[in-house]
Coordinates of C-alpha atoms and ligand atoms in Angstrom, one line a residue:
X1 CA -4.6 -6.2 18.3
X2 CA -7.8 -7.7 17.6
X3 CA -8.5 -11.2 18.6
X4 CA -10.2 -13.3 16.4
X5 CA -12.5 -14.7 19.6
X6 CA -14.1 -11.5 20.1
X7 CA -13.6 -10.1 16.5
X8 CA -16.2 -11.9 15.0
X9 CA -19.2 -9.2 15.8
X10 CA -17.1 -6.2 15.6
X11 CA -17.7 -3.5 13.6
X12 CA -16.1 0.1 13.4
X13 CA -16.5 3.5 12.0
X14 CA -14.1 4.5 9.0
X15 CA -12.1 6.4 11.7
X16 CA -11.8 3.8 14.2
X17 CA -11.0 1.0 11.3
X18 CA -8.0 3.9 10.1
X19 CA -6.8 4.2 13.6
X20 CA -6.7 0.5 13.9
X21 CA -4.8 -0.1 10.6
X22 CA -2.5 2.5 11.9
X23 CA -1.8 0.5 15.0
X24 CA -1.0 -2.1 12.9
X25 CA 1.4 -0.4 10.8
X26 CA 3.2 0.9 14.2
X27 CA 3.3 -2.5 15.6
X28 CA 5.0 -4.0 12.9
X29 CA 7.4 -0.5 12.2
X30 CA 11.1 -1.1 12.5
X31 CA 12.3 2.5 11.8
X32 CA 12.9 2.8 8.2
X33 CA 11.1 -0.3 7.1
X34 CA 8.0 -2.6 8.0
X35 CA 7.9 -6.0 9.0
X36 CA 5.1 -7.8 7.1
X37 CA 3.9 -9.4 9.8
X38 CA 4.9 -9.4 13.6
X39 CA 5.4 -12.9 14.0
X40 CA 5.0 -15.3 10.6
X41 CA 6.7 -12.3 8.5
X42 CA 9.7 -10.4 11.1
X43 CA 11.6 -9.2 7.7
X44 CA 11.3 -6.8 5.3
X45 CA 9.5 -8.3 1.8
X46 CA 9.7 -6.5 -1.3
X47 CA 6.3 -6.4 -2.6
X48 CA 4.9 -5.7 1.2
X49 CA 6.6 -3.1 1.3
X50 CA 5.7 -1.2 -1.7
X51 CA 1.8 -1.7 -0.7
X52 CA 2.9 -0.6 2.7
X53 CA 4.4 2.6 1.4
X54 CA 0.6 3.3 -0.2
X55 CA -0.7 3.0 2.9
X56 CA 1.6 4.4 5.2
X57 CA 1.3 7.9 2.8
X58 CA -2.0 8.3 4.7
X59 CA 0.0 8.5 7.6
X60 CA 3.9 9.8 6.8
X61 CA 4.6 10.6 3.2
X62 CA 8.6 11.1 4.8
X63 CA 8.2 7.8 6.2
X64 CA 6.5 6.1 3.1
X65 CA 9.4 7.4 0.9
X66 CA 11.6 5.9 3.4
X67 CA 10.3 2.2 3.2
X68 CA 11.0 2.5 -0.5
X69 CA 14.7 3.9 -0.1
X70 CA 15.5 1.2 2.7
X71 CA 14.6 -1.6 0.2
X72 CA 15.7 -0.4 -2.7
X73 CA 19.8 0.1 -0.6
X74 CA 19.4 -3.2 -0.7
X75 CA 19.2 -3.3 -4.6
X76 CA 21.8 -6.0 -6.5
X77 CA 24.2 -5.0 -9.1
X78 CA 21.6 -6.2 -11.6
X79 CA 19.1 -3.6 -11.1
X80 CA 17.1 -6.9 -8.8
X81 CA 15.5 -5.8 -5.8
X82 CA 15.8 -8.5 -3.6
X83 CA 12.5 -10.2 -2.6
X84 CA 13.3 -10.4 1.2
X85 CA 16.0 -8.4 3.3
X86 CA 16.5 -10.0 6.3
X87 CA 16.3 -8.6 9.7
X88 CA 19.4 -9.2 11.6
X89 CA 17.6 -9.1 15.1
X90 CA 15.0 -11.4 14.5
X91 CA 15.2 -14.5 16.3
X92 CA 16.9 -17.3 14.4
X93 CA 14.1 -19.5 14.7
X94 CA 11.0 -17.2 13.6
X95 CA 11.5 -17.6 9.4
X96 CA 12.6 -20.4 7.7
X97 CA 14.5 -20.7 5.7
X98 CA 16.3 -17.5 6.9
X99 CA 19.2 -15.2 6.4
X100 CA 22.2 -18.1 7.0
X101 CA 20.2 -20.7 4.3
X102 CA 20.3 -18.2 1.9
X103 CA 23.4 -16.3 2.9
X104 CA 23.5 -14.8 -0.5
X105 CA 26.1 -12.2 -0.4
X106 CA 28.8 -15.3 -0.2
X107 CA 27.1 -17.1 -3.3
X108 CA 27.2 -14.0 -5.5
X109 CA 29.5 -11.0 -6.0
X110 CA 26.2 -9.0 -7.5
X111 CA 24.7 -9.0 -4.3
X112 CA 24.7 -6.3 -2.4
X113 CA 27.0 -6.1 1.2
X114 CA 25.6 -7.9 4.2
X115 CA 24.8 -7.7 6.6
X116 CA 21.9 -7.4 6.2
X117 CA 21.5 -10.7 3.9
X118 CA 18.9 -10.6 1.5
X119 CA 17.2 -13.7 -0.8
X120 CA 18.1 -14.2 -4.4
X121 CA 14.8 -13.9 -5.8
X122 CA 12.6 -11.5 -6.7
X123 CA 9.2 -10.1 -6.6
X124 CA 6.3 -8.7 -8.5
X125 CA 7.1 -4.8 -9.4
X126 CA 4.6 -2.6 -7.4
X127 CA 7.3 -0.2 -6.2
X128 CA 6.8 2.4 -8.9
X129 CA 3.1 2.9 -8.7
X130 CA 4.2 2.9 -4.6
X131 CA 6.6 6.0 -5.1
X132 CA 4.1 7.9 -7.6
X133 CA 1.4 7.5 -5.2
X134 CA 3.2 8.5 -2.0
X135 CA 4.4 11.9 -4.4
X136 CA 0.6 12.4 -5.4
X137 CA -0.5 12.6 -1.3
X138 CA 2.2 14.7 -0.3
X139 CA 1.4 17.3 -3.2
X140 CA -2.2 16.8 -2.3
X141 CA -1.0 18.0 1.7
X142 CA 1.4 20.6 0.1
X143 CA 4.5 22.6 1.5
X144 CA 8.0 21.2 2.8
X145 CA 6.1 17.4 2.1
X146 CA 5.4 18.2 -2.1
X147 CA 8.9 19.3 -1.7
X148 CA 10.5 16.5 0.1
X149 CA 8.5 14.0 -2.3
X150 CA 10.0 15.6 -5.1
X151 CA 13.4 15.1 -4.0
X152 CA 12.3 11.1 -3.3
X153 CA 11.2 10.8 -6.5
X154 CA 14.0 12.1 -7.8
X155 CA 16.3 9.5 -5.7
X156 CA 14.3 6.5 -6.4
X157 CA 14.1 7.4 -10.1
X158 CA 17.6 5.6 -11.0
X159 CA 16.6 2.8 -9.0
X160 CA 13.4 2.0 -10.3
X161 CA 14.6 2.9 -13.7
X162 CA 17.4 0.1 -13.5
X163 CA 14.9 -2.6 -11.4
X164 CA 12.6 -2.7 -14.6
X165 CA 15.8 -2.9 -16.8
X166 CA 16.2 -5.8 -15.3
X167 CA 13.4 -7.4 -15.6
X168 CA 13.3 -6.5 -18.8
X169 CA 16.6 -8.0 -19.8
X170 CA 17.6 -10.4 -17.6
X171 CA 14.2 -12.0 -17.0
X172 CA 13.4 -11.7 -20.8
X173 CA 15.9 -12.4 -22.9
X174 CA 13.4 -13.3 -25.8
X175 CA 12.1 -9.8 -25.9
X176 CA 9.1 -11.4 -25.4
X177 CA 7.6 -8.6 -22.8
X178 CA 7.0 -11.2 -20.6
X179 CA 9.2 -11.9 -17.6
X180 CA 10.0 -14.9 -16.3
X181 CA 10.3 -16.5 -12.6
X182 CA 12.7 -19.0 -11.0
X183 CA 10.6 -19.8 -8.4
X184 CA 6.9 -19.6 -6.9
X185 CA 7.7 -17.5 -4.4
X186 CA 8.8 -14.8 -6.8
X187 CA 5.3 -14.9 -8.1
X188 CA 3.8 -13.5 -4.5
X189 CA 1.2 -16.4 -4.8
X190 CA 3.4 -19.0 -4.2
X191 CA 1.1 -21.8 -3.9
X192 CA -1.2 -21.5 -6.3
X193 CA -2.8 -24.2 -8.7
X194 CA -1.0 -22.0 -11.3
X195 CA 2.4 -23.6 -10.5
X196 CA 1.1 -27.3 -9.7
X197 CA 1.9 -28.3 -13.7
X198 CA 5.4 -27.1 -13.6
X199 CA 6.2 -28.0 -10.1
X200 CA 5.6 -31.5 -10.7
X201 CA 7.8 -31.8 -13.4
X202 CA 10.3 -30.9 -11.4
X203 CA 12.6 -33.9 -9.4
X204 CA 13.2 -33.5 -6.0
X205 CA 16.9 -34.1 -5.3
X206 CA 19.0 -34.6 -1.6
X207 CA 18.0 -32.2 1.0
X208 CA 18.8 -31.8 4.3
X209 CA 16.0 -32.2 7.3
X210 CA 14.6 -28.3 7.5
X211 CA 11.9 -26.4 10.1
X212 CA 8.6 -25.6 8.9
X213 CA 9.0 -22.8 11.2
X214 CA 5.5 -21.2 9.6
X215 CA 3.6 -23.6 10.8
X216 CA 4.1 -22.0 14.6
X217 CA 2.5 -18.8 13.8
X218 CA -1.2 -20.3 12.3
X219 CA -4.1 -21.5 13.6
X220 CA -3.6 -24.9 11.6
X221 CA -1.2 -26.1 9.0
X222 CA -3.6 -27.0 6.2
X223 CA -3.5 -22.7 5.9
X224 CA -0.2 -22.7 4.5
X225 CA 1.5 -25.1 1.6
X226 CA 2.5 -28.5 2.4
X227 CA 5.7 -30.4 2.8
X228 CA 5.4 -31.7 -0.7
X229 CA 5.3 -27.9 -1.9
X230 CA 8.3 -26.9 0.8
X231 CA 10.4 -30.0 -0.5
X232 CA 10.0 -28.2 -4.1
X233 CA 10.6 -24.7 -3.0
X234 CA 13.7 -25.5 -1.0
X235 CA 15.6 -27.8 -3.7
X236 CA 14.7 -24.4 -6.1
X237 CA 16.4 -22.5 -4.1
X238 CA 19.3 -24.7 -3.8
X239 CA 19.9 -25.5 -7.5
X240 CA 19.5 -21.3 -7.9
X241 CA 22.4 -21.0 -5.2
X242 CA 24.4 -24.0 -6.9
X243 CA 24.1 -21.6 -9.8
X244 CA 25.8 -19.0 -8.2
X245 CA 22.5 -17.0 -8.5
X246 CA 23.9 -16.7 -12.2
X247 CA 20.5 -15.4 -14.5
X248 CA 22.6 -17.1 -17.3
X249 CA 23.2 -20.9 -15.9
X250 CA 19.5 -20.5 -14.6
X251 CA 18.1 -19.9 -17.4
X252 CA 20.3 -22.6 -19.2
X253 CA 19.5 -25.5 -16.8
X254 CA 17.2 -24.5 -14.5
X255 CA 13.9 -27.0 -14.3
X256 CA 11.2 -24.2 -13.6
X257 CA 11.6 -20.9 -15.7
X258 CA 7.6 -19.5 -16.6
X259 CA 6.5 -16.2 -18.3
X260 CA 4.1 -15.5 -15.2
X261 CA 1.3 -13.0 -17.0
X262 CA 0.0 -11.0 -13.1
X263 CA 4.0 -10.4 -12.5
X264 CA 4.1 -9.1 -16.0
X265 CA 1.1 -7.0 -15.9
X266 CA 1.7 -5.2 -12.5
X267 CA 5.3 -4.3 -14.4
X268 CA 3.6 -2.8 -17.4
X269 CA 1.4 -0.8 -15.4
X270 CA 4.4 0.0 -13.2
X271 CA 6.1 1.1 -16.4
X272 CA 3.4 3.4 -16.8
X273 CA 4.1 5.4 -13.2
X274 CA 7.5 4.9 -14.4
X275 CA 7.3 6.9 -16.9
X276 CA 5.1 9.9 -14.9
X277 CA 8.2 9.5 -12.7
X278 CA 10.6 10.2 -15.6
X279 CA 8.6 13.6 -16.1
X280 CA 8.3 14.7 -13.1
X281 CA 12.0 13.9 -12.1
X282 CA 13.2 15.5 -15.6
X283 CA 14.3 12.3 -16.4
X284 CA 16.5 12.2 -20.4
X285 CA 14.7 11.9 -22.9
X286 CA 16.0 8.4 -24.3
X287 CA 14.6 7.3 -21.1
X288 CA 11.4 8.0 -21.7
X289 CA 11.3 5.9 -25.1
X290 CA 12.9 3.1 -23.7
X291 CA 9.8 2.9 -20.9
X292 CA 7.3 3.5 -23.4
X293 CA 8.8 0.4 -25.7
X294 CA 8.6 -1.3 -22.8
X295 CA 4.7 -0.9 -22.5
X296 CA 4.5 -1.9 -25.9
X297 CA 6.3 -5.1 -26.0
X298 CA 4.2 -6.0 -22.7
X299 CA 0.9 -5.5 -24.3
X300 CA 2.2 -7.7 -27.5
X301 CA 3.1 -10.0 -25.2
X302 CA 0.0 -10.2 -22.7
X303 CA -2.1 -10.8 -26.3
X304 CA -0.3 -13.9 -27.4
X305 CA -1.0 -15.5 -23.4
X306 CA -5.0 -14.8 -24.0
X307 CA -6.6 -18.1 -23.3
X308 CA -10.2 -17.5 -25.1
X309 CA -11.1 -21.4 -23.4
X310 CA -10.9 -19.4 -19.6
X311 CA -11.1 -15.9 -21.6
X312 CA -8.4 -15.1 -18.7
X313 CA -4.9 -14.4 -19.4
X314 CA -2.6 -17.8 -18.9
X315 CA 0.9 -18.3 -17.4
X316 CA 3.4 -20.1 -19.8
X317 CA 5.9 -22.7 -18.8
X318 CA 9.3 -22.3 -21.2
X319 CA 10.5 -25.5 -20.1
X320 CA 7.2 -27.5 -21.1
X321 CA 6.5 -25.4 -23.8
X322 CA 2.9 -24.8 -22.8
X323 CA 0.4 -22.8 -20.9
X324 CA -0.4 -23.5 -18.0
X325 CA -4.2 -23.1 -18.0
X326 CA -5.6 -22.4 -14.2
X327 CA -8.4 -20.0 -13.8
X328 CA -7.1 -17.7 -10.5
X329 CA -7.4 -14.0 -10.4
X330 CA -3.6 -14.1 -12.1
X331 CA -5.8 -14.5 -15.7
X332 CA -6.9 -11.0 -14.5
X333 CA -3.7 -9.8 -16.2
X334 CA -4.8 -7.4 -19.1
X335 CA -7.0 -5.3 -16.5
X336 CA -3.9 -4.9 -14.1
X337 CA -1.4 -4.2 -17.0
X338 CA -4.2 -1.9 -18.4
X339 CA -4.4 -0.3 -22.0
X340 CA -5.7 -4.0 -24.1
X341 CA -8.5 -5.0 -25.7
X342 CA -11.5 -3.3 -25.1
X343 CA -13.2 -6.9 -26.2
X344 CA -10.7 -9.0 -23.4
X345 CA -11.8 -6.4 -21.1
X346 CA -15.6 -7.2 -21.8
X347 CA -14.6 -10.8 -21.3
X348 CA -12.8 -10.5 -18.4
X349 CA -15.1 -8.2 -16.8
X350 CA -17.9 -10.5 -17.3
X351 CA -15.8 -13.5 -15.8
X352 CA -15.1 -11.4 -12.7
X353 CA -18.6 -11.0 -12.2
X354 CA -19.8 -15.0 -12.8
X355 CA -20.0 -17.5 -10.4
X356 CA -16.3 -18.6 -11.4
X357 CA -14.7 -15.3 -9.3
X358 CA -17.0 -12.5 -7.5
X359 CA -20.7 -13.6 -8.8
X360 CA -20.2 -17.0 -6.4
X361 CA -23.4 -17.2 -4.5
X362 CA -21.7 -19.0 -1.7
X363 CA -19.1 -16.6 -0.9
X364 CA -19.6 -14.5 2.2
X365 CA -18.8 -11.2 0.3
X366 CA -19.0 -10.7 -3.3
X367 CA -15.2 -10.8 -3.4
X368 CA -13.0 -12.8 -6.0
X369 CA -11.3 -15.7 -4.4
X370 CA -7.5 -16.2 -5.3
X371 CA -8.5 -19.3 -7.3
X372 CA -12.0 -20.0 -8.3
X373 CA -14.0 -22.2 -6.8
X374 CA -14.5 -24.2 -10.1
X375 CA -10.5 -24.9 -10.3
X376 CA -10.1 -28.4 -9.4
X377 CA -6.6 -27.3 -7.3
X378 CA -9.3 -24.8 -5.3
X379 CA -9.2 -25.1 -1.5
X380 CA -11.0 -22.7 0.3
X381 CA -8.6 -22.7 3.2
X382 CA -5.1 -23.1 1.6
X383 CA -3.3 -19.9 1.2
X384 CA -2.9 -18.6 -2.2
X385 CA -5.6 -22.0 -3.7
X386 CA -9.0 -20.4 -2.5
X387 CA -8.9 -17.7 0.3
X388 CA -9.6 -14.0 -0.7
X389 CA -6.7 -11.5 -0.4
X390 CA -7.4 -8.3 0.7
X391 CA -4.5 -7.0 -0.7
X392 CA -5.0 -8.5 -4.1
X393 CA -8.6 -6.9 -4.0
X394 CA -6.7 -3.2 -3.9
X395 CA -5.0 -4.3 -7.1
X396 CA -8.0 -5.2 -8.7
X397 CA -9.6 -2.1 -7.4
X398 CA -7.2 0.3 -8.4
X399 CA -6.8 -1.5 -11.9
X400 CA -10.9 -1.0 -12.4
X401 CA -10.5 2.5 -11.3
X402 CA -7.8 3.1 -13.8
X403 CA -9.9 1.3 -16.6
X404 CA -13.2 3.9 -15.7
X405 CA -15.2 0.6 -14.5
X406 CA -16.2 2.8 -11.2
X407 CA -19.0 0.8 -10.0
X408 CA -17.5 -2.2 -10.0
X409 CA -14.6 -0.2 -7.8
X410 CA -16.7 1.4 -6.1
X411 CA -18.3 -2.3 -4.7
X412 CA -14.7 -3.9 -4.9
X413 CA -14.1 -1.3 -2.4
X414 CA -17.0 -1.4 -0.1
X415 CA -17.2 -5.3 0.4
X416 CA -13.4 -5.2 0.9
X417 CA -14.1 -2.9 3.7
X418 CA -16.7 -4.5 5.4
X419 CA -14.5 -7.8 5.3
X420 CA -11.8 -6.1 7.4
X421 CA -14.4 -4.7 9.8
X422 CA -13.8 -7.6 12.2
X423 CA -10.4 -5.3 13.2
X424 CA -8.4 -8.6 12.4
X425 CA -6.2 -7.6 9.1
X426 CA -5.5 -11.1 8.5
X427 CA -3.4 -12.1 5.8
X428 CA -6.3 -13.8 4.1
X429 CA -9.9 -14.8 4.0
X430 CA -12.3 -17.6 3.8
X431 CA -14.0 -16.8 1.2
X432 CA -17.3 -18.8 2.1
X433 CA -17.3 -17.8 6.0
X434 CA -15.2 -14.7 5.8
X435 CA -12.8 -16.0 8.7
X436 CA -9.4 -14.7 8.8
X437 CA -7.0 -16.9 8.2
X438 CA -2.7 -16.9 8.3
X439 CA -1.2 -14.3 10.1
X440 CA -3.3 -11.7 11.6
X441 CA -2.1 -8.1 11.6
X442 CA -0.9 -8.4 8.4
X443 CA 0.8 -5.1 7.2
X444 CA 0.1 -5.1 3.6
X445 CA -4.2 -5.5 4.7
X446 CA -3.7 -2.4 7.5
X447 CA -2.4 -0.2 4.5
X448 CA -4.6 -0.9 1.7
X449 CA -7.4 -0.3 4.5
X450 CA -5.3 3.0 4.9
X451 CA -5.5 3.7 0.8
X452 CA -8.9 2.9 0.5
X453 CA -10.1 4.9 3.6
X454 CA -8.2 7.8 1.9
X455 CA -10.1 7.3 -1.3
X456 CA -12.2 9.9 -2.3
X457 CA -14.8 8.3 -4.2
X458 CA -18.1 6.9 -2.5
X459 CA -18.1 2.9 -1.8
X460 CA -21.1 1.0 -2.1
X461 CA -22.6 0.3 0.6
X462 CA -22.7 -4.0 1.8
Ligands
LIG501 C1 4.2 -15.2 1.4 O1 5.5 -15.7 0.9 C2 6.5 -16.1 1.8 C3 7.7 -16.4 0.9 O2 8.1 -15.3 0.2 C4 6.2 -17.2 2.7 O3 5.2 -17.9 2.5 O4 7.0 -17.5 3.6 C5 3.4 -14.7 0.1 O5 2.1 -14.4 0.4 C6 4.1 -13.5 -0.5 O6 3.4 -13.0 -1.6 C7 4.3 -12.4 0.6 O7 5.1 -11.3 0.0 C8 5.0 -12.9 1.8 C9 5.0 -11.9 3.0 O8 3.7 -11.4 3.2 O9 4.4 -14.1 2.3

């Protein structure tokens, strides 16, 4: 694809940028599923995929319902869709830590067959409002595809139905609403000053000499986390295999367990194309109630983690017993999970618009960086501390949509596109120069270009 040399002054027409994010999406196809990214990324990730499936719906409905189904095979005897399902042909040392390090299927008799091997964890729950939106294009094109979707729906329904169960059980035993991760990388933004409290607190034991195979496929390693963060990460996901990937033992000894409020929110608003799917697949009745307590018990629970200091939604640790207070676009919660406040939406609104998030007047584009550049953990270059997601922006997007702010969209949109023009689809942005940063041809960026090319509604213009 693009090179980042000569991308620099590029610019395209809407068509040319949707024939480019297309390419990408080809390049990185493996049949049934996508890779997230052809060289940093070769496997399938859960929450990729599901924004994949939006955008490949532009292109395929068929082949957007069939990312979904592929993943969701992979779905443990818990209802948990696995964060990563490994692919068995890429080469050994292009991921670490791979298929053998977590070689789940001999740790725990609720995972499913392997090969293919998948992780233990899990990630944030975008899959419903995935499969709703892939059924809206194809009855939007009509014919054998509104037929085929509805079938798909109708297939996915039990899984998705039994992936929020759960969350909703296993990851929250309290009844809180809230559900609770093992792990940064279940989070999606897995190095984010959000986690720095809880991850201190937590004692590295033995562990053997491992790769840093990621830092291969970057420009330069201060884009991804460190060693100190890896050391962390790796000894989590050893004392969660030493547990036999058993929720109960986790949750009994493990040393980082936090109600993490954007996971939450994207499963209440999940829970709410969960329940369109329910009607449209006929779904019982008792269902139905059991989604829409769901939603309730969510809001409740988004309410008690309002932090009026940051007026931002704040992550909690269970171990600590406390918030953990960072200002990143995670505090964006209630607008996600939709359906709160109307005064916490004023709030947030008008701290997505100051100079701590989109109102910067340094950034390059009036777009909100994943941690804001008055966080004292902000670094403009690091991954999920500073850059600006593209894919992040969609979710914004689409939750301002759904709460009627269209203007805002309607910008959100417009400077998002104008960032991709440079034909790149990088993983991530600087937010004050607007380079692209970690991997470039990054699926999940090619299909929210896709989904936002697609959208009907005018973008403002940079
Ligand atoms: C990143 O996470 C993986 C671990 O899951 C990694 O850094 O190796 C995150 O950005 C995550 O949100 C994303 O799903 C994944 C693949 O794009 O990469």
């Amino acid at each position: 694809m693009q090179t980042r040399a000569s991308s620099r002054e590029m610019s395209a027409t809407p068509e040319q940028l949707a024939a480019r994010a297309g390419r990408v999406l080809r390049l990185n196809d493996m049949g049934d599923w996508t890779r997230a990214a052809p060289n940093l990324y070769p496997h399938q990730w859960s929450w990729d995929s599901a924004f994949i499936a939006i955008g490949l719906a532009h292109l395929d409905t068929r082949r957007a319902a069939k990312e979904l189904l592929a993943l969701f095979s992979h779905q443990w005897r818990t209802g948990k869709i696995p964060h990563i399902v490994f692919n068995p042909e890429a080469p050994p040392e292009s991921y670490f830590p791979g298929a053998e390090h977590w070689a789940c299927a001999s740790t725990s008799s609720d995972a499913p067959p392997a090969p293919p091997y998948t992780s233990c964890l899990c990630q944030p729950p975008v899959h419903a409002i995935a499969a709703l939106r892939v059924w809206e294009v194809a009855q939007r094109n009509g014919g054998e595809e509104a037929i085929a979707a509805q079938a798909f729906l109708q297939e996915a329904y039990p899984s998705l139905l039994r992936w929020h169960r759960y969350l909703l059980t296993y990851r929250d035993p309290e009844g809180s609403g809230l559900v609770t991760i093992y792990h940064p990388w279940e989070s999606g933004t897995d190095n984010s000053p959000r986690w720095d409290t809880a991850l201190a607190a937590v004692e590295v034991g033995d562990l053997a000499p491992y790769p840093r195979h990621d830092l291969q496929h970057v420009a330069n390693a201060s884009q991804r986390p460190t060693d100190a963060d890896y050391d962390r990460y790796l000894w989590l996901v050893k004392l969660i295999k030493n547990a036999g990937c058993d929720e109960m033992s986790i949750y009994r000894y493990h040393p980082f367990l936090v109600k993490d409020v954007l996971f939450s929110a994207i499963l209440m608003a999940a829970n709410e194309a969960l329940l369109e799917i329910a009607e449209i697949a006929d779904a019982p009745e008792e269902d139905r109630t059991t989604v829409r307590n769901w939603i309730e018990r969510g809001r409740k629970g988004l309410e008690v983690r309002w932090n009026p200091d940051l007026s931002l939604c704040s992550d909690y640790d269970l171990r600590a017993e406390r918030p953990l207070s960072a200002c990143t676009i995670a505090g964006f919660a209630p607008l996600i999970a939709g359906g709160g406040r109307s005064d916490h939406l004023g709030d947030l609104l008008r701290i997505f618009d100051s100079r701590a998030f989109a109102g910067n007047p340094d950034l390059r584009w009036p777009l909100p960086p994943s941690t804001s550049p008055g966080e004292s953990g902000f670094q403009p270059r690091s991954y999920w501390r500073g850059p600006v997601w593209p894919v992040m922006n969609w979710l914004l997007w689409w939750s301002l949509k759904r709460s009627g702010e269209k203007k805002r969209a309607a910008r959100l949109k417009g400077y998002s596109l104008a960032q991709l023009l440079d034909g790149c689809f990088g993983e991530y942005y600087e937010p004050f120069t607007g380079e692209a940063l970690g991997s470039d041809d990054q699926s999940w960026t090619a299909a929210v270009a896709l989904d936002w090319l697609a959208d009907e509604e005018v973008a403002e213009k940079p």
